[in-house]
Coordinates of C-alpha atoms in Angstrom, one line a residue:
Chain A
X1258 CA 80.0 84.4 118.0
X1259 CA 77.1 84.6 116.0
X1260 CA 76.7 87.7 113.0
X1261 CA 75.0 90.1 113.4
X1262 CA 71.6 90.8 112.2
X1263 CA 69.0 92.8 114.1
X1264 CA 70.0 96.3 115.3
X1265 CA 67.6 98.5 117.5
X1266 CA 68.3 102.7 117.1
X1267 CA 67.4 104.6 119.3
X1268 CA 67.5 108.5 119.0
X1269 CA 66.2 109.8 115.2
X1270 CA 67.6 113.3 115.0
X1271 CA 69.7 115.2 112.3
X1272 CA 72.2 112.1 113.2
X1273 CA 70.7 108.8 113.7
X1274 CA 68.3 109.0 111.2
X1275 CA 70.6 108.8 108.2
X1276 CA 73.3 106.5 110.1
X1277 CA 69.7 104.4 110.2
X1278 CA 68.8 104.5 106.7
X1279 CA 73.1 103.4 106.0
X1280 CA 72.0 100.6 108.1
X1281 CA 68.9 99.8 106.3
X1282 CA 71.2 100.0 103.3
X1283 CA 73.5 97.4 104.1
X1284 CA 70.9 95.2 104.8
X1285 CA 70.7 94.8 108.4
X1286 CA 67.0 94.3 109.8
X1287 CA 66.6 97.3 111.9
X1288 CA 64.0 98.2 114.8
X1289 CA 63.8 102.0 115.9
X1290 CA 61.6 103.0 119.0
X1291 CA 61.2 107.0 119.4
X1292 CA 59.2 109.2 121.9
X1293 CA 57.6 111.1 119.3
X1294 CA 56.5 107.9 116.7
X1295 CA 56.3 110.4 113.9
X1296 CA 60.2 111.1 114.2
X1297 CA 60.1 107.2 113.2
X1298 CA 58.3 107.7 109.9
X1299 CA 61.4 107.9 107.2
X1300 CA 63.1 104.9 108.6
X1301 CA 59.8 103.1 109.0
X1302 CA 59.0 103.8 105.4
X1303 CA 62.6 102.6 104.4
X1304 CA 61.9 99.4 105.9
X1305 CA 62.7 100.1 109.8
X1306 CA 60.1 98.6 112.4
X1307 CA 58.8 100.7 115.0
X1308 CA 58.5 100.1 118.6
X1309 CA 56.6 101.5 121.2
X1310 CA 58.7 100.5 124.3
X1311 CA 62.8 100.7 125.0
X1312 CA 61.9 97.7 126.6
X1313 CA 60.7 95.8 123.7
X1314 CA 63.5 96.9 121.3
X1315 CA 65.7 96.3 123.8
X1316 CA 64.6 92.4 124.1
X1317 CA 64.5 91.7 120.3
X1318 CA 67.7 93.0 119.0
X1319 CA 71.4 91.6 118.9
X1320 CA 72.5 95.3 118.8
X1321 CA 71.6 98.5 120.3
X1322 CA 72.4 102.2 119.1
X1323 CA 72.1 104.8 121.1
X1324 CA 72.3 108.1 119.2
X1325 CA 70.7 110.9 121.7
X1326 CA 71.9 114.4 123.2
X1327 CA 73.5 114.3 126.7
X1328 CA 75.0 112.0 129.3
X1329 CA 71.4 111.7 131.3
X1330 CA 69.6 110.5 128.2
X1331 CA 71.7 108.0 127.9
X1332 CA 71.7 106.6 131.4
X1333 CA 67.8 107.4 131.4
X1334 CA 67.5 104.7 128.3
X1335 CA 70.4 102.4 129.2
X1336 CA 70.1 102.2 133.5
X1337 CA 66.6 103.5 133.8
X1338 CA 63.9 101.3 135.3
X1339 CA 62.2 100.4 132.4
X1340 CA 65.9 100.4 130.6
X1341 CA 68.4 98.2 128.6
X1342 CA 69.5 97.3 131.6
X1343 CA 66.2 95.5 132.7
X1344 CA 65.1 93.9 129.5
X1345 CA 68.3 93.5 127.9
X1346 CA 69.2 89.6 126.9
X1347 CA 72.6 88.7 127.9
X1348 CA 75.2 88.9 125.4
X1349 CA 73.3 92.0 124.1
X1350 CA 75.6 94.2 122.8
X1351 CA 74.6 98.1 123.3
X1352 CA 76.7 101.0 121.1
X1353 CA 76.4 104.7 122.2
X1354 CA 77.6 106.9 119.6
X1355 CA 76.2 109.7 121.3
X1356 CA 79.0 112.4 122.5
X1357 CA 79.1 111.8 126.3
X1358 CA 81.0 112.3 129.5
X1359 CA 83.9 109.2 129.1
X1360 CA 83.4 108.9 133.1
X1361 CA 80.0 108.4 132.9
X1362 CA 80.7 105.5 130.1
X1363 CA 83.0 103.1 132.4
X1364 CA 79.9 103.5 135.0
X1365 CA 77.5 102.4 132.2
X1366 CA 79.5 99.7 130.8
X1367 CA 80.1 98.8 134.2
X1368 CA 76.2 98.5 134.9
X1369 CA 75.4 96.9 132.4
X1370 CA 78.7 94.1 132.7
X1371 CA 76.8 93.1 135.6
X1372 CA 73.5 91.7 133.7
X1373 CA 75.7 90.4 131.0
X1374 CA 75.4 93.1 128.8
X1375 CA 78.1 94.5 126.5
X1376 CA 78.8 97.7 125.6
X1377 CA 81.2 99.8 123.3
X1378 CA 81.2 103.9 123.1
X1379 CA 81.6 104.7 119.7
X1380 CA 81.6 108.6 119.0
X1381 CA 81.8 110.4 116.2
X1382 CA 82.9 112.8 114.3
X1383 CA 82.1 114.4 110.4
X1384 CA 78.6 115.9 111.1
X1385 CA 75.3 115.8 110.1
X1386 CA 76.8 115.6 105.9
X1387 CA 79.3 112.6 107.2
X1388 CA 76.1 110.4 108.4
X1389 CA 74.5 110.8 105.5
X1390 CA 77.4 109.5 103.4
X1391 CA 78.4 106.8 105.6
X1392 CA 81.9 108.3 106.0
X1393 CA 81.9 109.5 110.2
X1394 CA 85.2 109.4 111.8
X1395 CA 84.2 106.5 115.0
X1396 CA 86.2 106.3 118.0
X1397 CA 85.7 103.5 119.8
X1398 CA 86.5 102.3 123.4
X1399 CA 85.9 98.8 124.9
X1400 CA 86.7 95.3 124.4
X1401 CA 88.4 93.9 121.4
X1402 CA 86.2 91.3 120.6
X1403 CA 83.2 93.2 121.2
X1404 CA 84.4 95.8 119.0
X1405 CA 85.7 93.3 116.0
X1406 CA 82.1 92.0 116.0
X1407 CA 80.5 95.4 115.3
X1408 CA 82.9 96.7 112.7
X1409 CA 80.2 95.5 110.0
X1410 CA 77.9 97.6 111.8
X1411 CA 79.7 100.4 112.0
X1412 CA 81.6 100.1 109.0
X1413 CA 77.5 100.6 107.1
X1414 CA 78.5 104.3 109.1
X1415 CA 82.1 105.7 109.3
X1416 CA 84.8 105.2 107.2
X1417 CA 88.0 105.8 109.7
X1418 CA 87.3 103.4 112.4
X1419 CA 89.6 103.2 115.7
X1420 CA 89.1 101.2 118.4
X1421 CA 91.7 103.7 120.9
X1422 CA 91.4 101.9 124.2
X1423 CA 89.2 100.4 127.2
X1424 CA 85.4 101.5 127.9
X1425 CA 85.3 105.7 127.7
X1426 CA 88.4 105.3 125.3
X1427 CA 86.1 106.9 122.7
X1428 CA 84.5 109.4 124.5
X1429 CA 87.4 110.8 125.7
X1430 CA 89.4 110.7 122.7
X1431 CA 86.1 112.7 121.2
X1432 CA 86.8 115.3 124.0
X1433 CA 90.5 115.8 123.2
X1434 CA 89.2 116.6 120.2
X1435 CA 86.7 119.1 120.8
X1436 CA 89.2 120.3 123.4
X1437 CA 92.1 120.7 120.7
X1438 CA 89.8 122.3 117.9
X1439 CA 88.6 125.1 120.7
X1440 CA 92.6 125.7 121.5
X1441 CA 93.4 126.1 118.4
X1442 CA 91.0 128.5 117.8
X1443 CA 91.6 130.6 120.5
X1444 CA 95.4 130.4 119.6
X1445 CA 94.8 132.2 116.3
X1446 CA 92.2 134.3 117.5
X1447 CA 94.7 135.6 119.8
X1448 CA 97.6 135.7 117.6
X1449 CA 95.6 137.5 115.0
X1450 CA 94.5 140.1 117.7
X1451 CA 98.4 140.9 118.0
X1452 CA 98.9 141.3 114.6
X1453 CA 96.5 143.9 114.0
X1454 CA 98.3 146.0 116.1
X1455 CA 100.7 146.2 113.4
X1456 CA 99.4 146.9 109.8
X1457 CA 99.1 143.3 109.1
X1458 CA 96.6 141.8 106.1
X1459 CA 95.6 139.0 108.2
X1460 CA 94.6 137.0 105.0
X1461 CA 98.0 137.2 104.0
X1462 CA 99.5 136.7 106.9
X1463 CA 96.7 133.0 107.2
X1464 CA 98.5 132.6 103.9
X1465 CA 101.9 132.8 105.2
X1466 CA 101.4 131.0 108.3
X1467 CA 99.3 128.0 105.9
X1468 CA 102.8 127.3 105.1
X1469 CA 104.6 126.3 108.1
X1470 CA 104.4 124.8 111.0
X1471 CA 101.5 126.8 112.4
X1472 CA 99.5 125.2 110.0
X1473 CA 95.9 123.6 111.0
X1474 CA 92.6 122.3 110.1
X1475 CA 91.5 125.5 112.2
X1476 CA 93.5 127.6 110.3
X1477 CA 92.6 126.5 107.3
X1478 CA 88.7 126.8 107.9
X1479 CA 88.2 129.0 111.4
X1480 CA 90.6 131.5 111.1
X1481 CA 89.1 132.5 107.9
X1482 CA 85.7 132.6 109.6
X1483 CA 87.6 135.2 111.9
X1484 CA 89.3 137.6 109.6
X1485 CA 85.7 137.8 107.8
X1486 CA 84.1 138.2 111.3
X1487 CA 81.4 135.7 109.4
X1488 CA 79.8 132.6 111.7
X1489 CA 77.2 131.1 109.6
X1490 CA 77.6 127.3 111.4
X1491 CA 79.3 125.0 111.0
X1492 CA 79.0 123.5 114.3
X1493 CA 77.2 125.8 116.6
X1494 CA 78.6 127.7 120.0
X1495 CA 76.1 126.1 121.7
X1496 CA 76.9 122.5 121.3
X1497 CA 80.7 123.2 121.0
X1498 CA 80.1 124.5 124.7
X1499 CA 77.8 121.4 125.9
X1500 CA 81.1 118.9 124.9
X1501 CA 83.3 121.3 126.5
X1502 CA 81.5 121.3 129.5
X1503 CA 81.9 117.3 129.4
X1504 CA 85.9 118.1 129.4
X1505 CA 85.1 120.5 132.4
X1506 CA 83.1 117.7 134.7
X1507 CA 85.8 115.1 132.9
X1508 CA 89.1 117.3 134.3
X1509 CA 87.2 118.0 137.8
X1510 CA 86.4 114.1 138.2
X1511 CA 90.3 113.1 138.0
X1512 CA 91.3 116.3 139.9
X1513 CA 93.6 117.3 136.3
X1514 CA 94.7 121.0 136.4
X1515 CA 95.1 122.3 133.0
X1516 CA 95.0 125.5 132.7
X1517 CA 94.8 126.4 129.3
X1518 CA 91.9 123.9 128.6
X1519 CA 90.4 125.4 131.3
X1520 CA 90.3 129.2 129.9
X1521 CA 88.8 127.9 126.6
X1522 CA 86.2 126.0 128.9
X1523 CA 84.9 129.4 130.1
X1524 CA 85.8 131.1 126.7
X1525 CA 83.3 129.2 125.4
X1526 CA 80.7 129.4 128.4
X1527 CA 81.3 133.2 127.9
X1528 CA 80.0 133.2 124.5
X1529 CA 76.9 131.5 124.9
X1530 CA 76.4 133.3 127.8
X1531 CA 76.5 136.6 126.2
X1532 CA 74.1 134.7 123.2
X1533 CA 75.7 134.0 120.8
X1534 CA 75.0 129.9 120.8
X1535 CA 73.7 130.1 117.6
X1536 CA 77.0 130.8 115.9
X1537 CA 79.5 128.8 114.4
X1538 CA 81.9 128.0 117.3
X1539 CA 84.7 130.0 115.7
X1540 CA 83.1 132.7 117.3
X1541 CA 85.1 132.0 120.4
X1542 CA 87.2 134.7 118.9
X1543 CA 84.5 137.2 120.0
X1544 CA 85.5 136.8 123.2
X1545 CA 89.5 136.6 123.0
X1546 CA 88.4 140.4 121.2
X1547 CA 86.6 141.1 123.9
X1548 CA 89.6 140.1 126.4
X1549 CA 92.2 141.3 124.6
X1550 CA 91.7 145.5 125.5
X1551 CA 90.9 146.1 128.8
X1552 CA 92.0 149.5 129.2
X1553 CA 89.4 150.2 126.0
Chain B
X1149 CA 115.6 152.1 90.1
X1150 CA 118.9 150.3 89.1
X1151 CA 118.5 146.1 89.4
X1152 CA 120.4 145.3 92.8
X1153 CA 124.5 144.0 92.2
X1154 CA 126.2 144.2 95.5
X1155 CA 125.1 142.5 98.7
X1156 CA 126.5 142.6 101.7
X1157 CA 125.7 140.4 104.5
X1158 CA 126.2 140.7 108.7
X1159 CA 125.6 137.5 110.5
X1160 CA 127.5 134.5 109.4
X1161 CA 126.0 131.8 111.5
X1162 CA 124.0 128.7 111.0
X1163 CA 121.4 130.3 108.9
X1164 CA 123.7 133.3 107.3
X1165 CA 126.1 131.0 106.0
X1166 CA 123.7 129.0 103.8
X1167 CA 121.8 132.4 102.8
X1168 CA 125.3 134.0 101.3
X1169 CA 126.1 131.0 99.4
X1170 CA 122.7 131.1 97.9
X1171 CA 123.4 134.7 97.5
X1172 CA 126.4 134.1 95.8
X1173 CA 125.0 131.0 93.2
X1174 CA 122.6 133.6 92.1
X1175 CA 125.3 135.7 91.0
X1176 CA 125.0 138.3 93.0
X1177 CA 128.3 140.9 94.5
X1178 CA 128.4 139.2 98.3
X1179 CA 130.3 141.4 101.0
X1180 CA 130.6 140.0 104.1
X1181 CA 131.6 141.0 108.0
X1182 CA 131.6 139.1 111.0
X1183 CA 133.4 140.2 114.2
X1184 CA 135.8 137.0 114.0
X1185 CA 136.9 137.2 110.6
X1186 CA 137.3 133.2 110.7
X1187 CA 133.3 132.5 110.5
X1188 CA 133.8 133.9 107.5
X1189 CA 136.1 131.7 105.9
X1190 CA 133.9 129.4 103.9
X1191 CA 132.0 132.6 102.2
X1192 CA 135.3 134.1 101.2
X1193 CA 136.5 130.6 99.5
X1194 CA 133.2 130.7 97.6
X1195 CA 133.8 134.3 96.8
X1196 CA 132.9 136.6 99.0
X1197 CA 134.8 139.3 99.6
X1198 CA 135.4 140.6 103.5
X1199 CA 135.1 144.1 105.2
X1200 CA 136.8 144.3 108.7
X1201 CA 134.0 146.8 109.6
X1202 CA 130.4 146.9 109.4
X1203 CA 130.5 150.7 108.4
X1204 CA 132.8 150.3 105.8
X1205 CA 130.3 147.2 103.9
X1206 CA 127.3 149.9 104.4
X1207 CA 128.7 152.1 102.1
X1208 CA 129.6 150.0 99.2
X1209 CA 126.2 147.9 98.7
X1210 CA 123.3 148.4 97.4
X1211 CA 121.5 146.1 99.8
X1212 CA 122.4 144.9 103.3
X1213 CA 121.3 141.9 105.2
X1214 CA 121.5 141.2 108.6
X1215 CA 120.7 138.0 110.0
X1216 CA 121.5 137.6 113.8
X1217 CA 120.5 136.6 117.2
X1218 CA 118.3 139.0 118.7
X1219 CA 116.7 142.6 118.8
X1220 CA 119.7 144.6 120.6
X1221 CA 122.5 142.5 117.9
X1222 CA 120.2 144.7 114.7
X1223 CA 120.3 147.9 116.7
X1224 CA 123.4 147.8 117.3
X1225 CA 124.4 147.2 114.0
X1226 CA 122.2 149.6 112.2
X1227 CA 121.7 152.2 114.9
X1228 CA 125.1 151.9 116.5
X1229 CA 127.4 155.2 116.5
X1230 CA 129.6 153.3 113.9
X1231 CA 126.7 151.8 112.4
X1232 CA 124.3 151.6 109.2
X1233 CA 122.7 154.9 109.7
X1234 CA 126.0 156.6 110.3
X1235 CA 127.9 155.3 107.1
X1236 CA 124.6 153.9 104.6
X1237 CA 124.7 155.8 101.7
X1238 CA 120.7 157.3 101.0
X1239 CA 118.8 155.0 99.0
X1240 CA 120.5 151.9 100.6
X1241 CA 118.0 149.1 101.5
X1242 CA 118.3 147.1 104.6
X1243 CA 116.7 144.1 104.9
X1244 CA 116.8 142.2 108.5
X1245 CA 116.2 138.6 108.5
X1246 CA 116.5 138.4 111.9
X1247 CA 113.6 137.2 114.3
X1248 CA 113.6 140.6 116.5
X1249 CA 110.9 142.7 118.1
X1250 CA 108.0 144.0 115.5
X1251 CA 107.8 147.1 118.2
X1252 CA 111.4 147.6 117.7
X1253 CA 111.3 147.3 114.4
X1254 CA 109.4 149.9 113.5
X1255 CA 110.9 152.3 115.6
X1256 CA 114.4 150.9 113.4
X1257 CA 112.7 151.8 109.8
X1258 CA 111.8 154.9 111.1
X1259 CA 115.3 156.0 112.6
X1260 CA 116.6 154.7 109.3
X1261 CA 114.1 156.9 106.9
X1262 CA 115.5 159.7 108.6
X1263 CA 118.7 159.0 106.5
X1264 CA 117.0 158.3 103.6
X1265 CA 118.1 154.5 104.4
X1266 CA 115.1 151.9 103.3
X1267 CA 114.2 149.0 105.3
X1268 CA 112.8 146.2 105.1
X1269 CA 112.0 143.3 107.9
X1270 CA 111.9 139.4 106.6
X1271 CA 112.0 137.5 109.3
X1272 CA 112.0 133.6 107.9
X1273 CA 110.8 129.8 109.0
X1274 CA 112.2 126.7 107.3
X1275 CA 115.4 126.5 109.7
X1276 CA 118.9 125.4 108.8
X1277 CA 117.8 122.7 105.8
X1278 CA 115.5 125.7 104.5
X1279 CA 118.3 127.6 104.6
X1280 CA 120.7 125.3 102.6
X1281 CA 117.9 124.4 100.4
X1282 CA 116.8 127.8 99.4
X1283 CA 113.5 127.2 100.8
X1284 CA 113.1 129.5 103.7
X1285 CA 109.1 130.9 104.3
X1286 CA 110.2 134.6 104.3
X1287 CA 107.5 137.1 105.8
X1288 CA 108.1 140.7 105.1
X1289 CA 107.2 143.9 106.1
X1290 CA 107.8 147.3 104.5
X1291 CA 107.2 149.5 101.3
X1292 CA 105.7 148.2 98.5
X1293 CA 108.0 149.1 96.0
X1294 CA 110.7 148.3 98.6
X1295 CA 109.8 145.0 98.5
X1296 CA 109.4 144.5 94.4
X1297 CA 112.8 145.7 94.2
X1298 CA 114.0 143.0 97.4
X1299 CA 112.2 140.0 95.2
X1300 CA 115.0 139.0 93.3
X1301 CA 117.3 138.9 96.5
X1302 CA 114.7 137.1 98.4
X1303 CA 114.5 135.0 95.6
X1304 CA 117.9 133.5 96.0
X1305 CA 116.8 132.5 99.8
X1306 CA 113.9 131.2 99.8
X1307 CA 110.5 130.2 98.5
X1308 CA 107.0 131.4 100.1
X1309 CA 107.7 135.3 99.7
X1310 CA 104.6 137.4 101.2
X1311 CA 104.4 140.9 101.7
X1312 CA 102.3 141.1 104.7
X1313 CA 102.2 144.8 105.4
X1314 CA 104.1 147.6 107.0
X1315 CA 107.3 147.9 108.8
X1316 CA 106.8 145.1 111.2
X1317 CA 104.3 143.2 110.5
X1318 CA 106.9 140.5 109.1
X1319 CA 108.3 140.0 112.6
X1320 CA 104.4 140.0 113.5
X1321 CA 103.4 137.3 111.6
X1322 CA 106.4 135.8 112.9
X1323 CA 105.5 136.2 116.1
X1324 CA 101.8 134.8 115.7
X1325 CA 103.8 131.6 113.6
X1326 CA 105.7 131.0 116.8
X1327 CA 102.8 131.7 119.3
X1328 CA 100.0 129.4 117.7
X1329 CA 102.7 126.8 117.5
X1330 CA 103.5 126.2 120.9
X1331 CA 99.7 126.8 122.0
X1332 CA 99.1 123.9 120.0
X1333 CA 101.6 122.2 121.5
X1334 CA 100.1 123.0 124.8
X1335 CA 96.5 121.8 123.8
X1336 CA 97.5 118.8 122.7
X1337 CA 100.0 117.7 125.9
X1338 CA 97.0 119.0 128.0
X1339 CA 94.5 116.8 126.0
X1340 CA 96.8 113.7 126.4
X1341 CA 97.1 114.3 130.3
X1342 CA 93.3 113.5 130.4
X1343 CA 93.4 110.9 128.0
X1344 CA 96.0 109.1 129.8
X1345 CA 93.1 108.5 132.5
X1346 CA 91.2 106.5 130.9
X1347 CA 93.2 103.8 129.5
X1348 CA 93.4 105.7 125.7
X1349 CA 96.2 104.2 123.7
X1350 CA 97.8 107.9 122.5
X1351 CA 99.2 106.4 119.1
X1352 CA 96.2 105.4 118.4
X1353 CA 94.3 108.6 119.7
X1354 CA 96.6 110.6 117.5
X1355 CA 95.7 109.0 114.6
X1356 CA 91.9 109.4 114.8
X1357 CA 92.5 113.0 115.6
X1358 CA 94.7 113.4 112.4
X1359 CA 91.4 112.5 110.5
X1360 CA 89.9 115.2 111.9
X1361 CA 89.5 118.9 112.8
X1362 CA 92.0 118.7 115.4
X1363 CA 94.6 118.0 112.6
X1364 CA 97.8 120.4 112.5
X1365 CA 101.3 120.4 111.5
X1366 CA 101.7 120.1 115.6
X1367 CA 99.9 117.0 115.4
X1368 CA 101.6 114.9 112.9
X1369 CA 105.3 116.0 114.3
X1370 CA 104.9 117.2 117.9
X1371 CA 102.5 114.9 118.8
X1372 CA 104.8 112.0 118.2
X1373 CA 107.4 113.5 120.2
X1374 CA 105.6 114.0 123.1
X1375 CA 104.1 110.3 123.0
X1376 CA 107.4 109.0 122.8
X1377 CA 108.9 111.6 125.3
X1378 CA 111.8 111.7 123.2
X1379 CA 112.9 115.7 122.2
X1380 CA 115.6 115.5 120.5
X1381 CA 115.7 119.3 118.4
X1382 CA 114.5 120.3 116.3
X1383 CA 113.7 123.5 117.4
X1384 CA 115.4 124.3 120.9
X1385 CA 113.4 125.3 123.9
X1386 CA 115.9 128.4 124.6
X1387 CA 114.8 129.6 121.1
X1388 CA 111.6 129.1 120.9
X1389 CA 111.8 131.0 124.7
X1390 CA 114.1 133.7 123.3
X1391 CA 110.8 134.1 120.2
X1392 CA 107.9 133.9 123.2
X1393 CA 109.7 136.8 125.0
X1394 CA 109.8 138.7 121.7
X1395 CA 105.8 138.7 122.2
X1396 CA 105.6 139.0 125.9
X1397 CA 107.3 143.0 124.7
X1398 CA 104.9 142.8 122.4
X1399 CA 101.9 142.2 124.0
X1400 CA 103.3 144.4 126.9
X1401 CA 103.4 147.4 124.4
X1402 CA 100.6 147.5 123.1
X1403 CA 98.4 146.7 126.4
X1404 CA 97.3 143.9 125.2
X1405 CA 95.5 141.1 127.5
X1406 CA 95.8 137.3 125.8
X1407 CA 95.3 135.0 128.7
X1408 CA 96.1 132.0 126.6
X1409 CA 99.2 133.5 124.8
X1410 CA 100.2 134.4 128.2
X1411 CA 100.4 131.3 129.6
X1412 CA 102.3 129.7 127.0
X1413 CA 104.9 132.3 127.4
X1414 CA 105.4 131.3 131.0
X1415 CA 105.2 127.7 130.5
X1416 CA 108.4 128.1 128.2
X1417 CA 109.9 129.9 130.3
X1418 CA 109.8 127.2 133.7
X1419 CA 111.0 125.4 130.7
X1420 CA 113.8 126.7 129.9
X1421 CA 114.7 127.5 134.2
X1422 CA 114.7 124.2 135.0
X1423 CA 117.3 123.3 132.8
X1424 CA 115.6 121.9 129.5
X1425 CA 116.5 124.8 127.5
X1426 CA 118.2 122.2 124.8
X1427 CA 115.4 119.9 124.5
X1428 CA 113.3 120.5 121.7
X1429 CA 110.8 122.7 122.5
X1430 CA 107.5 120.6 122.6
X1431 CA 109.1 119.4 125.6
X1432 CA 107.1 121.9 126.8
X1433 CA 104.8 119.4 127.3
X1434 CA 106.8 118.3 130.3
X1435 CA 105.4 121.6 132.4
X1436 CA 101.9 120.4 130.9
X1437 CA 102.7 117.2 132.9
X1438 CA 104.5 118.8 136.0
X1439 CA 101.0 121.1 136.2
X1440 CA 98.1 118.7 135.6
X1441 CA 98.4 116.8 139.0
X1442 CA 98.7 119.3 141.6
X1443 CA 97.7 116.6 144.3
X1444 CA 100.1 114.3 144.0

């Protein structure tokens, strides 16, 4: 299998514009195409051409990144009618590293099997400060061989790579993770809750509990968001709530009953409901306050 | 206040045993009692001295430990008629290392103060090799100057000493240690049951979640377990069920409404019903399992 050497990007937001300029960096010719062509200009003045159709990127590249905000904009680019999936060469390889439903992905890869297209999800993780230094945490799901070819692509991006399964692998491993950080969270906020009712410092007490085996990344960096009732993001409320609402259409499309997924699911709805989206998502504890005192 | 010399000590089992030998390295006085004057055999040989009744060992020391199964074993013991707060001379400290109700616990220091008998609660974590190591996490609750004067005992024992606050909120923090442990278990055996749907290789999965927020103590050693369905203890379900029903009271108490504490608490509990009550306890993942496919 040929190397590769010309990527297409599409989606230039606080993400994909500095995984592009990584690109750039590692020397890989790259072609962008963005609705708005001024979204373009950074990469184009780094060296990135611009294109004025999916279409035409699509056509012209040996890889193509998606990097854009929900599930539709991804099938909308990728299966639309003037999509990949029309002017796509065969052999392309697409990447979505946009956070998506992982149900939605085997129907994509699917689709686009059929015109001879490949396709790997490749998620991340590590934020807006990870893309810019080239260290994302990327999850990939789909075939082996595809994914050995892009490691050099991604590689100019992430820094712990792991290809986890079959197409959706990725997604889904993304949403047990946003699923997991959201537990955890509501764990300690409930814990915490309990221990007030006794005299306890809570920073002490996230101290002693630091120590064992109730230890966590979320303890060590949400739970003393909590005890300072202080949610400058972070990752906001809002967005936390949009991948948990993947995990929501995700559990109802296998029919899985897990219950305590399920309250953090609506948790998290709850918040942003009451409008607080803006916050850091450690604000989840808002409501487990809220919850916790009925009779108040 | 005089520097503490005689110790005596009431519960000789699996963590006791290590604790008085400690005690007794140190250089401190160690009297002993146990109901079956045999358990204490191996104290004795190391030179402790026995007391055939608990009354009798609160009158000579300056500072008593107890250190056994459950809330009714302290009251007994220290409320009893033949107990502490009958035959503790005033100024004598208690300190229970037990893991017992924080509600309880504070009705305890109070009946105690009455006598002019100090207590203190320091509940630990670490489990039997923290025990023999001298390592034990120990979480107290309780006076300030109580707890100065206690350090040197503590000292013996164990190695994180926090005062956390008031009487109770040792067994409190305890309480939220053991809580947020087995809700992480739960989130991550609920995470896996929907990653098992979509071809996700869960060694793998764990591993990109260890790079990440999701990352907890849970993680790197229950995770494993649960993958491998393979529970040997560890911790036992029954006791890890014996510590969630200590915060069911608790929560019960204080009116308090956790939905996700709550569930835990009952998911232990089918646990331990259906007969895996000697499993470790993030076999509690096998209710997980049992719940997330109601239609088949």
């Amino acid at each position: 299998m040929d190397s590769i050497k010309h990527i297409g990007l599409i989606g230039l937001g606080i993400m994909g514009k500095p995984m592009g300029l990584n690109l750039l960096k590692a020397g890989f010719s790259l072609g962008v195409y963005a609705r708005h062509p001024e979204t373009a200009q950074t990469l184009v003045t780094a060296g990135a051409t611009f294109y004025d159709s999916v279409a035409r990127l699509a056509a012209e590249v040996d890889v193509l990144i998606t990097m854009v905000s929900d599930t539709p904009d991804v099938e909308a680019i990728l299966l639309g009618k003037d999509g990949v999936i029309t002017q796509g060469k065969a052999g392309l390889l697409v990447i979505d590293m946009s956070t998506i439903s992982p149900v939605a992905t085997q129907k994509i890869a699917a689709d686009l099997a059929k015109q001879g297209i490949r396709f790997l999800d490749a998620p991340v993780s590590g934020g807006e400060a990870g893309a810019i230094a080239g260290t994302l945490t990327i999850m990939v799901g789909g075939k082996t061989e595809d994914f050995e070819q892009a490691l050099p692509v991604l590689a100019a991006m992430g820094k712990t790579i792991t290809h986890i399964g079959e197409h959706g692998a990725g997604q889904m491993v993304k949403a047990c993770n946003n699923l997991i950080i959201a537990q955890t969270v509501v764990a300690i906020s409930e814990a915490f809750e309990m221990a007030k009712m006794a005299g306890v410092d809570l920073d002490k007490a996230r101290t002693a509990l630091m120590g064992g085996f109730a230890n966590s990344k979320a303890m060590e960096v949400h739970a003393k968001r909590i005890i300072d009732n202080q949610y400058t993001p972070g990752f906001k409320a809002k967005l936390h709530h949009k991948d948990l609402q993947i995990v929501a259409k995700t559990l109802n499309a296998y029919e899985l009953n897990l219950p305590a997924s399920q309250y953090v699911i609506q948790a998290m709805r709850q918040l942003v409901e009451q409008g607080d989206g803006e916050l850091d998502s450690a604000a989840v504890a808002k409501i487990v306050q809220q919850t916790a005192h009925p009779k108040s």
